[in-house]
PDB file of C-alpha atoms in Angstrom:
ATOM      1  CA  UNK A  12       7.471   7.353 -58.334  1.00 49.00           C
ATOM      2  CA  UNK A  13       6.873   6.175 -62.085  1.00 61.00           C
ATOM      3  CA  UNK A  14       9.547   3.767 -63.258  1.00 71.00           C
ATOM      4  CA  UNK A  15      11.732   4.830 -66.437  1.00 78.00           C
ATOM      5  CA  UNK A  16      10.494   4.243 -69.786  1.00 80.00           C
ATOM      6  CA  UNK A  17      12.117   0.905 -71.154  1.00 82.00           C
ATOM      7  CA  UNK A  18      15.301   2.331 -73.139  1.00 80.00           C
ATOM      8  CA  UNK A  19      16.088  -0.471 -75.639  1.00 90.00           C
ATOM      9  CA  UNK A  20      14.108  -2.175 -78.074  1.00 95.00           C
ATOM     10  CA  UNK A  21      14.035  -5.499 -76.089  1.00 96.00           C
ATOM     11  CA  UNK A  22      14.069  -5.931 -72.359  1.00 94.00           C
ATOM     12  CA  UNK A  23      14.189  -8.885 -69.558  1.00 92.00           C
ATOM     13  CA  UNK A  24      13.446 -11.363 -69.791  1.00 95.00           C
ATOM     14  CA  UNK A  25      11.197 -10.450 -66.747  1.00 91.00           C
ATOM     15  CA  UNK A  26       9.114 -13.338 -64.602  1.00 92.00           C
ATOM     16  CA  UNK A  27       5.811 -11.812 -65.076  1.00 86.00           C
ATOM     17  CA  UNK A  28       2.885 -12.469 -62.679  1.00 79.00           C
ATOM     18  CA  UNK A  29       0.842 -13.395 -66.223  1.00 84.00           C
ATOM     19  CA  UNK A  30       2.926 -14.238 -68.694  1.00 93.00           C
ATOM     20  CA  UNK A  31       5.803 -16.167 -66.943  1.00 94.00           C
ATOM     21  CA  UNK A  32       9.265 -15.545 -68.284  1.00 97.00           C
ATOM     22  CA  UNK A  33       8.751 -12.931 -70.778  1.00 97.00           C
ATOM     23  CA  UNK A  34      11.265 -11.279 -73.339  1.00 98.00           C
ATOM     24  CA  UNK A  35       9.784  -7.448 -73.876  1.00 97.00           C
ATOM     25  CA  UNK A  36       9.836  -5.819 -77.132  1.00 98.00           C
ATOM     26  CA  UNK A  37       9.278  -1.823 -77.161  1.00 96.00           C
ATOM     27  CA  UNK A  38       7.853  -0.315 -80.396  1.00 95.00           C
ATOM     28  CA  UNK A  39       8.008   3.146 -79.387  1.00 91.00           C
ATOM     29  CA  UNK A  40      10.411   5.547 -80.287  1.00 87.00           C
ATOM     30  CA  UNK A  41      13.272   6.360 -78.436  1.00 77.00           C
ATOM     31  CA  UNK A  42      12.715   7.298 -74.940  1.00 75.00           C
ATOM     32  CA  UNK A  43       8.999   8.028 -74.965  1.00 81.00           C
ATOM     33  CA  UNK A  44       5.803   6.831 -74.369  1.00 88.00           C
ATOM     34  CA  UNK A  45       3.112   6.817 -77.423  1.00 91.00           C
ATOM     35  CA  UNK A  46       0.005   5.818 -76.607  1.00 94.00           C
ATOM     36  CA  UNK A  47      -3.890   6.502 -76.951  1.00 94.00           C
ATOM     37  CA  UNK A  48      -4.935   5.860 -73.474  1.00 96.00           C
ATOM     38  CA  UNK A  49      -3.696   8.562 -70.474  1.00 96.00           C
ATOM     39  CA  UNK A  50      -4.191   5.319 -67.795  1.00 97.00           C
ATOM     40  CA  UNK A  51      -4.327   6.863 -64.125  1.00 98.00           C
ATOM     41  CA  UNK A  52      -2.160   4.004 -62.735  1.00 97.00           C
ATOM     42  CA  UNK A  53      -0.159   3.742 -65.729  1.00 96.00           C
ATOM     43  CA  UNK A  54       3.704   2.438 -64.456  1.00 92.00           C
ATOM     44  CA  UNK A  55       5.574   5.190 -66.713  1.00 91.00           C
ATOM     45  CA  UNK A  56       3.340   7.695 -65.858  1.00 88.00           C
ATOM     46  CA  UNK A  57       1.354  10.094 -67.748  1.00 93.00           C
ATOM     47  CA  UNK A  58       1.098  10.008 -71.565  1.00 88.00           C
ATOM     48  CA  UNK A  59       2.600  13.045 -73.075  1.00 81.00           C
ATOM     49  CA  UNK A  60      -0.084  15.624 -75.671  1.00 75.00           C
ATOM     50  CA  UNK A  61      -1.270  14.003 -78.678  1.00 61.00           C
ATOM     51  CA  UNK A  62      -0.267  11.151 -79.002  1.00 46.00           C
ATOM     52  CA  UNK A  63      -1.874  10.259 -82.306  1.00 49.00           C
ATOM     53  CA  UNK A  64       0.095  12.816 -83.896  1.00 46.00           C
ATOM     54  CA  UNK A  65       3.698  11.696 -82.975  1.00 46.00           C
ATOM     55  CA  UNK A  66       2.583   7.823 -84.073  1.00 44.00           C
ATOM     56  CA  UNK A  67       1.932   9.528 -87.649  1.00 48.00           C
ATOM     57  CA  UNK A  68       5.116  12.127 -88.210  1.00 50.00           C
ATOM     58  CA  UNK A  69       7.174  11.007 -85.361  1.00 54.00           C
ATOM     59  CA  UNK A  70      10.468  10.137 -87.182  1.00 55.00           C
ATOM     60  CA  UNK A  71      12.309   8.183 -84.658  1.00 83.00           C
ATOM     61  CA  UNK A  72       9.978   4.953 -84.690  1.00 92.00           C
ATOM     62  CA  UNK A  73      12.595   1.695 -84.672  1.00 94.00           C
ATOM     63  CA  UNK A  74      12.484   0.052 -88.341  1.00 96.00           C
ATOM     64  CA  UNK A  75      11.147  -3.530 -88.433  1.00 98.00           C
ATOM     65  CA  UNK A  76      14.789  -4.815 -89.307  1.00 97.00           C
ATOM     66  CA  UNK A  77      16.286  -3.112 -86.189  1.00 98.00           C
ATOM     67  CA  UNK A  78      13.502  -4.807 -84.244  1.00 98.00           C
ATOM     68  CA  UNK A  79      14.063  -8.342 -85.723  1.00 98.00           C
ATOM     69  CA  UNK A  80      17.553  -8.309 -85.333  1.00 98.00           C
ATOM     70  CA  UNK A  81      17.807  -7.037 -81.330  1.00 98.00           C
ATOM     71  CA  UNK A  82      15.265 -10.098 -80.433  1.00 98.00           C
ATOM     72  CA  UNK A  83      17.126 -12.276 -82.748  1.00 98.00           C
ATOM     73  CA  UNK A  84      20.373 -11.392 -80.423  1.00 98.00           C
ATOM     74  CA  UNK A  85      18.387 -11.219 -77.462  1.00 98.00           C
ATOM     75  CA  UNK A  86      16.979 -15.235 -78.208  1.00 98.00           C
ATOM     76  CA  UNK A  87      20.259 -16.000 -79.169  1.00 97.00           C
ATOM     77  CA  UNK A  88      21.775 -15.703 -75.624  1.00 95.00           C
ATOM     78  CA  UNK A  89      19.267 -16.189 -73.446  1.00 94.00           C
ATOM     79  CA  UNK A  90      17.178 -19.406 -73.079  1.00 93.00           C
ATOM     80  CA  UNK A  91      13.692 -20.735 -71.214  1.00 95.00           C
ATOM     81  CA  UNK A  92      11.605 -17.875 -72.505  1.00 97.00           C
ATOM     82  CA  UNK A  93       8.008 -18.651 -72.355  1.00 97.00           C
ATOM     83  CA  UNK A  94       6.849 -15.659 -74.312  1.00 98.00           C
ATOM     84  CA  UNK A  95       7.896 -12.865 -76.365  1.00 99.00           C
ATOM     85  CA  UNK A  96       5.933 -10.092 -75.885  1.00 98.00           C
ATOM     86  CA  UNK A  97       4.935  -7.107 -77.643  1.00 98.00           C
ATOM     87  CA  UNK A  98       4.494  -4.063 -75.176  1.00 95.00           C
ATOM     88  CA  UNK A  99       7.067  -1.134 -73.664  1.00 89.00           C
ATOM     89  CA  UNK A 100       6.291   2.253 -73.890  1.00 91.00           C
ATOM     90  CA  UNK A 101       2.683   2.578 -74.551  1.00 92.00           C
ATOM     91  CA  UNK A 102       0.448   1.121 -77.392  1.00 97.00           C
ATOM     92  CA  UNK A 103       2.543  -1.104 -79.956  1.00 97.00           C
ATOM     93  CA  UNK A 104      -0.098  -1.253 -82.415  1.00 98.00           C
ATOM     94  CA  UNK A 105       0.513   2.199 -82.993  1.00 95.00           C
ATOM     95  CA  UNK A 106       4.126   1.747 -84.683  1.00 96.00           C
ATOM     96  CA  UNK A 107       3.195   2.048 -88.515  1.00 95.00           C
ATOM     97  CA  UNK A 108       4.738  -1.045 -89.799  1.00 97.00           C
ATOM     98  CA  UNK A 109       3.019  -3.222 -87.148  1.00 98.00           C
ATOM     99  CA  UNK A 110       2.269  -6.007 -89.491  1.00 98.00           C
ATOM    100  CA  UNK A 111       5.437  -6.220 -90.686  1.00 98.00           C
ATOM    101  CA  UNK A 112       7.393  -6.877 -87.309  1.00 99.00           C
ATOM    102  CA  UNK A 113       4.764  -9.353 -86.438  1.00 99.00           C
ATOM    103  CA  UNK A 114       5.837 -11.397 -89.161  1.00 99.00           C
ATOM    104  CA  UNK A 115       9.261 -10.929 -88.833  1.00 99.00           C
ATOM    105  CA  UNK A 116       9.067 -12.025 -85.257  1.00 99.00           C
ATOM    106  CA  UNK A 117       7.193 -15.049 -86.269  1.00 99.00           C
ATOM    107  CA  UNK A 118      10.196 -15.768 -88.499  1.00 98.00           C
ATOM    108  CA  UNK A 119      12.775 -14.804 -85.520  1.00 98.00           C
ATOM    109  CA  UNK A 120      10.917 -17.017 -83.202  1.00 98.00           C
ATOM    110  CA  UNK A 121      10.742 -20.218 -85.318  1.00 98.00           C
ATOM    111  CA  UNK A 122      14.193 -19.899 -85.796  1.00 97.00           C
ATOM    112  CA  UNK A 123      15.188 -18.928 -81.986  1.00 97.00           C
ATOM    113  CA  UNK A 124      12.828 -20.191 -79.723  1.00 97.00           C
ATOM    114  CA  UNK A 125      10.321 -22.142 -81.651  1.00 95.00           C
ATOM    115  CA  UNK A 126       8.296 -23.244 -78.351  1.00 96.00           C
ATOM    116  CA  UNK A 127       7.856 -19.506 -77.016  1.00 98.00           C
ATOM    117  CA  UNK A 128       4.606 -18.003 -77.415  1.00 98.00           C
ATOM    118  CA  UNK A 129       4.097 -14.677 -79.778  1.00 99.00           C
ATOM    119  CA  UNK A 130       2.143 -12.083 -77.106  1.00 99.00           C
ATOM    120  CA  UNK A 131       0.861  -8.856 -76.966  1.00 99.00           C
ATOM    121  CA  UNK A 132      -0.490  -6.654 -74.512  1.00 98.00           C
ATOM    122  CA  UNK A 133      -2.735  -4.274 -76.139  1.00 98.00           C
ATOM    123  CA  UNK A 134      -5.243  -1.348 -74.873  1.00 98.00           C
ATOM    124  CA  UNK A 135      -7.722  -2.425 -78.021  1.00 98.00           C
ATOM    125  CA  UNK A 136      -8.283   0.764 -79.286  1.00 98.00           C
ATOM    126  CA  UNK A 137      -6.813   0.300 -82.699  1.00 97.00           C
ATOM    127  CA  UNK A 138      -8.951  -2.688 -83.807  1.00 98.00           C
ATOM    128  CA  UNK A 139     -11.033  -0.760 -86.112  1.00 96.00           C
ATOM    129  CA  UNK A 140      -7.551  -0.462 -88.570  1.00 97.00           C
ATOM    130  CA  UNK A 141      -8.061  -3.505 -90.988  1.00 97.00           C
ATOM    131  CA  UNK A 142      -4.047  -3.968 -90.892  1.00 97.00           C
ATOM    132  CA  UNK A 143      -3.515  -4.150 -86.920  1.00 98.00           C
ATOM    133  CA  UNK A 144      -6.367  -6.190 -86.726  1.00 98.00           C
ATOM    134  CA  UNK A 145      -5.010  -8.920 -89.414  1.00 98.00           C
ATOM    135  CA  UNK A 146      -1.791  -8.454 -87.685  1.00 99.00           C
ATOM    136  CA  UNK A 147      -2.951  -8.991 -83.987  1.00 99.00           C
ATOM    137  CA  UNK A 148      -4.109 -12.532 -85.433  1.00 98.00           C
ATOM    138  CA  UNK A 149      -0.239 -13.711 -86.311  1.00 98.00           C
ATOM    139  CA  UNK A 150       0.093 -14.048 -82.736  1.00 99.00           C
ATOM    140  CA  UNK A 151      -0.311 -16.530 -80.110  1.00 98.00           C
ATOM    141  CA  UNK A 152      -1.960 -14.841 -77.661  1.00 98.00           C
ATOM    142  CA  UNK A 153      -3.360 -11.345 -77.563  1.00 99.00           C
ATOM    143  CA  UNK A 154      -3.828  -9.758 -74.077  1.00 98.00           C
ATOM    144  CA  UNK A 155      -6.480  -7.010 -74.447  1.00 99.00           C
ATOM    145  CA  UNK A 156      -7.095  -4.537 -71.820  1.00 98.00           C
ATOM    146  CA  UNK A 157     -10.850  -3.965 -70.717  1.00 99.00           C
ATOM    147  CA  UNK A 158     -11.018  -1.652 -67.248  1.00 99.00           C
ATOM    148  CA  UNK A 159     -14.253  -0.225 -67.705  1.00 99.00           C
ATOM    149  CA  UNK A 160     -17.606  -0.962 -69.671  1.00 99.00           C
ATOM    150  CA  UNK A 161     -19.170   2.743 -69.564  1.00 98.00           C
ATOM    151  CA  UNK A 162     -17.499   5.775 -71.282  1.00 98.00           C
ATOM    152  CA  UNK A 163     -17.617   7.665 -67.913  1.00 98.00           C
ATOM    153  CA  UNK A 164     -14.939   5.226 -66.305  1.00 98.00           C
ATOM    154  CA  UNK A 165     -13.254   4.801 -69.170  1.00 98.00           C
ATOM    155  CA  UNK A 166     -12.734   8.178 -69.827  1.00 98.00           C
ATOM    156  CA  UNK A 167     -11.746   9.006 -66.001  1.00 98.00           C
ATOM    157  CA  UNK A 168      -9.420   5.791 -65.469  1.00 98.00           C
ATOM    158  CA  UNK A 169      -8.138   5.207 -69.040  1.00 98.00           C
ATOM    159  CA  UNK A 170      -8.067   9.025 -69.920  1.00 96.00           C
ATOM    160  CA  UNK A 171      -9.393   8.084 -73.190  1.00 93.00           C
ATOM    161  CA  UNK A 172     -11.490   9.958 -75.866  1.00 90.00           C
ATOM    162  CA  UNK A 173     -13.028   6.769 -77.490  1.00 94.00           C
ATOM    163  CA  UNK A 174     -16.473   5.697 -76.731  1.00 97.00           C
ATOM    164  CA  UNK A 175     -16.641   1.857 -74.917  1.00 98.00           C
ATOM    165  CA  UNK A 176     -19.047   0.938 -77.710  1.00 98.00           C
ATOM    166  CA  UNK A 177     -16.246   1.084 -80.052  1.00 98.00           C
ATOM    167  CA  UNK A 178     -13.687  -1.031 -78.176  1.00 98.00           C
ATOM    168  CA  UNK A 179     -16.055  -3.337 -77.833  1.00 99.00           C
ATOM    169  CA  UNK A 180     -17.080  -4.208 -80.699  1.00 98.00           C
ATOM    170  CA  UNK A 181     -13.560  -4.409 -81.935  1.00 98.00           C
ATOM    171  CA  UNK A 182     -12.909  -6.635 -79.216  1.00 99.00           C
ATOM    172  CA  UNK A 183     -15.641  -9.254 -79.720  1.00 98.00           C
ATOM    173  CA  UNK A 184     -14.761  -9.330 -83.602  1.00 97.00           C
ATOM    174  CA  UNK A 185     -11.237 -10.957 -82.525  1.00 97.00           C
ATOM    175  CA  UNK A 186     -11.127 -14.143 -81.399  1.00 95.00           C
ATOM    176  CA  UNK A 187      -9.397 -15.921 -78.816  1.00 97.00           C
ATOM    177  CA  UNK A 188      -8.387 -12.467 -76.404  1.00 99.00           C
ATOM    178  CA  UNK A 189      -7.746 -13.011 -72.921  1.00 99.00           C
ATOM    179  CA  UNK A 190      -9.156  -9.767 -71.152  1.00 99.00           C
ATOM    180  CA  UNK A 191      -6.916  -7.740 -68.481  1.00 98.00           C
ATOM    181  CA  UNK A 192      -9.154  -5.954 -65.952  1.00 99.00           C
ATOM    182  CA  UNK A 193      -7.233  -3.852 -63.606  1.00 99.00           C
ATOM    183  CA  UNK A 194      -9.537  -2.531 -60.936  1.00 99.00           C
ATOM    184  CA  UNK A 195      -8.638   0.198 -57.929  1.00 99.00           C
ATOM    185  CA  UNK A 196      -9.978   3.424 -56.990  1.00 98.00           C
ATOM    186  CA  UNK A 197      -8.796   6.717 -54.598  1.00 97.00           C
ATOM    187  CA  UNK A 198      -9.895   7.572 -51.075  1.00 94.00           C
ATOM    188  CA  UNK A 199     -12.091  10.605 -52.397  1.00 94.00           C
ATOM    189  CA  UNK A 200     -14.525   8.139 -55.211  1.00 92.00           C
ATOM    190  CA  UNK A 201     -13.452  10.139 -57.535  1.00 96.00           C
ATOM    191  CA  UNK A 202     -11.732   7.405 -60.042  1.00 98.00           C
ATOM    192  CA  UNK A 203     -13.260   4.106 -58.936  1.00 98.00           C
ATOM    193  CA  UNK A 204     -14.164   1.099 -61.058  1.00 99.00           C
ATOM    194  CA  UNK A 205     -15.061  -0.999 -58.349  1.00 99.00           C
ATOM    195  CA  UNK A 206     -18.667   0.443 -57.217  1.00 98.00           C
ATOM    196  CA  UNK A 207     -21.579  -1.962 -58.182  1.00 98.00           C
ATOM    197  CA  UNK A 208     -22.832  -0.043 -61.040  1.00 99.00           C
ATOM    198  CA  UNK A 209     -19.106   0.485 -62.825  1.00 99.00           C
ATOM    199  CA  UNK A 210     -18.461  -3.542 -62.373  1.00 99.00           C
ATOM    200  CA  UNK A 211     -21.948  -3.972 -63.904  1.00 99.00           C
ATOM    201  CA  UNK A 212     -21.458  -2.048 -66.972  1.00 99.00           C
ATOM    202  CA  UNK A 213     -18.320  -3.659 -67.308  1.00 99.00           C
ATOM    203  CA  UNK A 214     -18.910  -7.474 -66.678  1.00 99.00           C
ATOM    204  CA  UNK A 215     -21.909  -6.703 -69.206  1.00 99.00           C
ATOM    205  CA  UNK A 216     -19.195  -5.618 -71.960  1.00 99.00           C
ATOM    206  CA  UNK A 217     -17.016  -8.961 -71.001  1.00 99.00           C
ATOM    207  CA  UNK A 218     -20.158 -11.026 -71.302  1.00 99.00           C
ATOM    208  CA  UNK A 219     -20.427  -9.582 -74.929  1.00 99.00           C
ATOM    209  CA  UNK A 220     -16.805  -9.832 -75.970  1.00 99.00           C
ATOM    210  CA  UNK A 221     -17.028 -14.004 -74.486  1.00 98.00           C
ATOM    211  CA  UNK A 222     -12.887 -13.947 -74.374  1.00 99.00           C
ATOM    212  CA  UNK A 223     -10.910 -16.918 -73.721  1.00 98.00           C
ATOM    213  CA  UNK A 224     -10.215 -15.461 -70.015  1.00 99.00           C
ATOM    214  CA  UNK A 225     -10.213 -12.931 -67.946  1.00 99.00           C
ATOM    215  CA  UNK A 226      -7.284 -11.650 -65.508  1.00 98.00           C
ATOM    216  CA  UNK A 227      -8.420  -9.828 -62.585  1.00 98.00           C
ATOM    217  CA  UNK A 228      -5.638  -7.643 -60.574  1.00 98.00           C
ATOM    218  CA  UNK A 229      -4.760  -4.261 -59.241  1.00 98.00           C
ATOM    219  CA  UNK A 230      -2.206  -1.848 -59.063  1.00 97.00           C
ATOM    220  CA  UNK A 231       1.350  -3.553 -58.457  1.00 92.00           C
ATOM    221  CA  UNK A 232       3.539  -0.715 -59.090  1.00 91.00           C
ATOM    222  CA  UNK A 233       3.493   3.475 -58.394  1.00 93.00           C
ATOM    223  CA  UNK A 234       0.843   4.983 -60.178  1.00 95.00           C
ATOM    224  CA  UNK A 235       0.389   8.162 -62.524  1.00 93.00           C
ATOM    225  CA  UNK A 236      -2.010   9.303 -60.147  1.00 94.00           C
ATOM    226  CA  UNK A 237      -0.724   8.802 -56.852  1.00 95.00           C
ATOM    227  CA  UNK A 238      -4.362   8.971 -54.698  1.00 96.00           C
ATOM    228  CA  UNK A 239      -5.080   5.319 -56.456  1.00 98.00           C
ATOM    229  CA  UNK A 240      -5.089   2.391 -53.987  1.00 98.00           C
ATOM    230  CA  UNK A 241      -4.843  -1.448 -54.127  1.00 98.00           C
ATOM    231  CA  UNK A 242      -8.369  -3.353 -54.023  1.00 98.00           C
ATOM    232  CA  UNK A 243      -7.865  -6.600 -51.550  1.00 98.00           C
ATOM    233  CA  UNK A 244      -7.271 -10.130 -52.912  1.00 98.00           C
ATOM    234  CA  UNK A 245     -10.873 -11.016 -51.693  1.00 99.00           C
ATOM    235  CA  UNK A 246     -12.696  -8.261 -53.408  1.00 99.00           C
ATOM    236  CA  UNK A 247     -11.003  -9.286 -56.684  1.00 99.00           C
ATOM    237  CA  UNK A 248     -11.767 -12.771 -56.222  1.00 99.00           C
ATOM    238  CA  UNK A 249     -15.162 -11.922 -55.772  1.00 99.00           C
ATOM    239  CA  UNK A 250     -15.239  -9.708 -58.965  1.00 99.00           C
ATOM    240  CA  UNK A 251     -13.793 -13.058 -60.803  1.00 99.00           C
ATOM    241  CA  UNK A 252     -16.460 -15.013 -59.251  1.00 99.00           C
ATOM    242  CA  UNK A 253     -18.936 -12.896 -61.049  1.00 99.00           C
ATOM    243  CA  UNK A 254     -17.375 -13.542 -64.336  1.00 99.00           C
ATOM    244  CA  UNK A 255     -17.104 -17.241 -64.026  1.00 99.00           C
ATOM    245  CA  UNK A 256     -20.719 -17.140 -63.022  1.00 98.00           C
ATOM    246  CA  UNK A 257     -21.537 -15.976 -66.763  1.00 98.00           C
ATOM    247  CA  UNK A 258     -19.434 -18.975 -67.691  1.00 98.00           C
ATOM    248  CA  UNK A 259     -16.551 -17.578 -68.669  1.00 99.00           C
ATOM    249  CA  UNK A 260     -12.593 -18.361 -66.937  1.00 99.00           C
ATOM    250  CA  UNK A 261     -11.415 -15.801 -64.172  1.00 99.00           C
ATOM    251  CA  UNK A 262      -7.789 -15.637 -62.747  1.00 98.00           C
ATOM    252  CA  UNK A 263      -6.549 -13.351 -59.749  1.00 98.00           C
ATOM    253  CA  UNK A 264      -3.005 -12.017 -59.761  1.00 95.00           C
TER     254      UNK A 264
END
């Protein structure tokens, strides 16, 4: 089973496997999930019908004061947070004052908690908007997900309608992104991103992107699709291995 949707506008802290101990902020309106990507092993399950349209009209996104304020309370009573990060419900970037809260969390943090680090985990397929872009650099660290490097995987895993070209090239116009590569697959083949030909169209995109680092992991929750599987520790070391071969840092979780 799915887990609920995160019902505030801040959560945890959590101890993340990544990110250590990490204060969530959700974007998304209240009690649903707005995103761009329909991921198969996505932990809230299935992204509800267009998407796109509810991040324009949808009245009920959280204003950037009411977003400042709950992780200004939230910092206030709660200490040793390593990072604040921007995720919940589905694609952050999305929420149309985006740049705003990022700088109002800057100011939040300096005040707060002026050694935690700004995050964001991101599915990169907004990068081609001038203003998310911009805003994505205010931030410490931007965690960019890359699962696939063809559009047949992409579309079959991520449920996406965008073509890899484009996410890539948005990616390797932002500096300093640390890549998250989930990898797993079903009994039948018939979502897998681990064959040789899927990890070689996508270690070619990663090559091209040159992030900071890559994170290698699988499925650690219940999945949208329930057929999905784990992949074993040793096959995603050896996936990792391939990407520090091209000279670029790979970490198993």
């Amino acid at each position: 089973m799915s887990i609920p949707l995160q019902a505030g506008l801040v959560y945890g802290p959590v101890k993340s496997r990544r990110l250590g101990v990490s204060l969530g902020v959700n974007l998304a309106p209240d009690a649903r999930k707005v995103c761009t990507f329909n991921c198969a092993y996505c932990q809230y399950g299935w992204t509800p019908p267009d998407p796109l349209g509810a991040s324009v009209v949808d009245e009920n996104w959280p204003t950037p004061d009411s977003i400042a304020e709950a992780v200004d309370q939230a910092l206030a009573r709660t200490s040793g947070i390593d990072r604040i990060t921007l995720a919940g419900n589905g694609e952050p970037t999305l929420h149309p004052d985006f740049h705003d809260i990022v700088e109002r969390l800057r100011l939040v943090r300096n005040r707060r908690a002026r050694y935690a680090r700004l995050a964001i985990l991101s599915n990169a397929s907004t990068l081609a908007d001038a203003s998310v872009a911009a805003a994505l650099m205010r931030l410490d660290e931007r965690y960019m997900k890359l699962d696939a490097g063809d559009d047949v995987t992409l579309r079959k895993l991520n449920g996406c309608g965008m073509g890899i070209e484009a996410i890539v090239e948005g990616l390797r116009r932002l500096p300093d992104v640390t890549l998250q590569a989930l990898f797993t697959r079903d009994a039948q083949g018939k979502i897998d991103n681990t064959t040789e030909a899927a990890i070689g169209a996508w270690l070619t995109a990663v090559v091209r992107i040159r992030p900071t680092a890559v994170h290698v992991y699988t499925i650690d929750r219940d999945p949208a699709w329930k057929e999905l599987q784990k992949v074993p520790r040793e096959e995603l070391q050896q996936i990792a291995a391939k990407v520090k071969q091209a000279g670029i840092r790979a970490v198993v979780f």
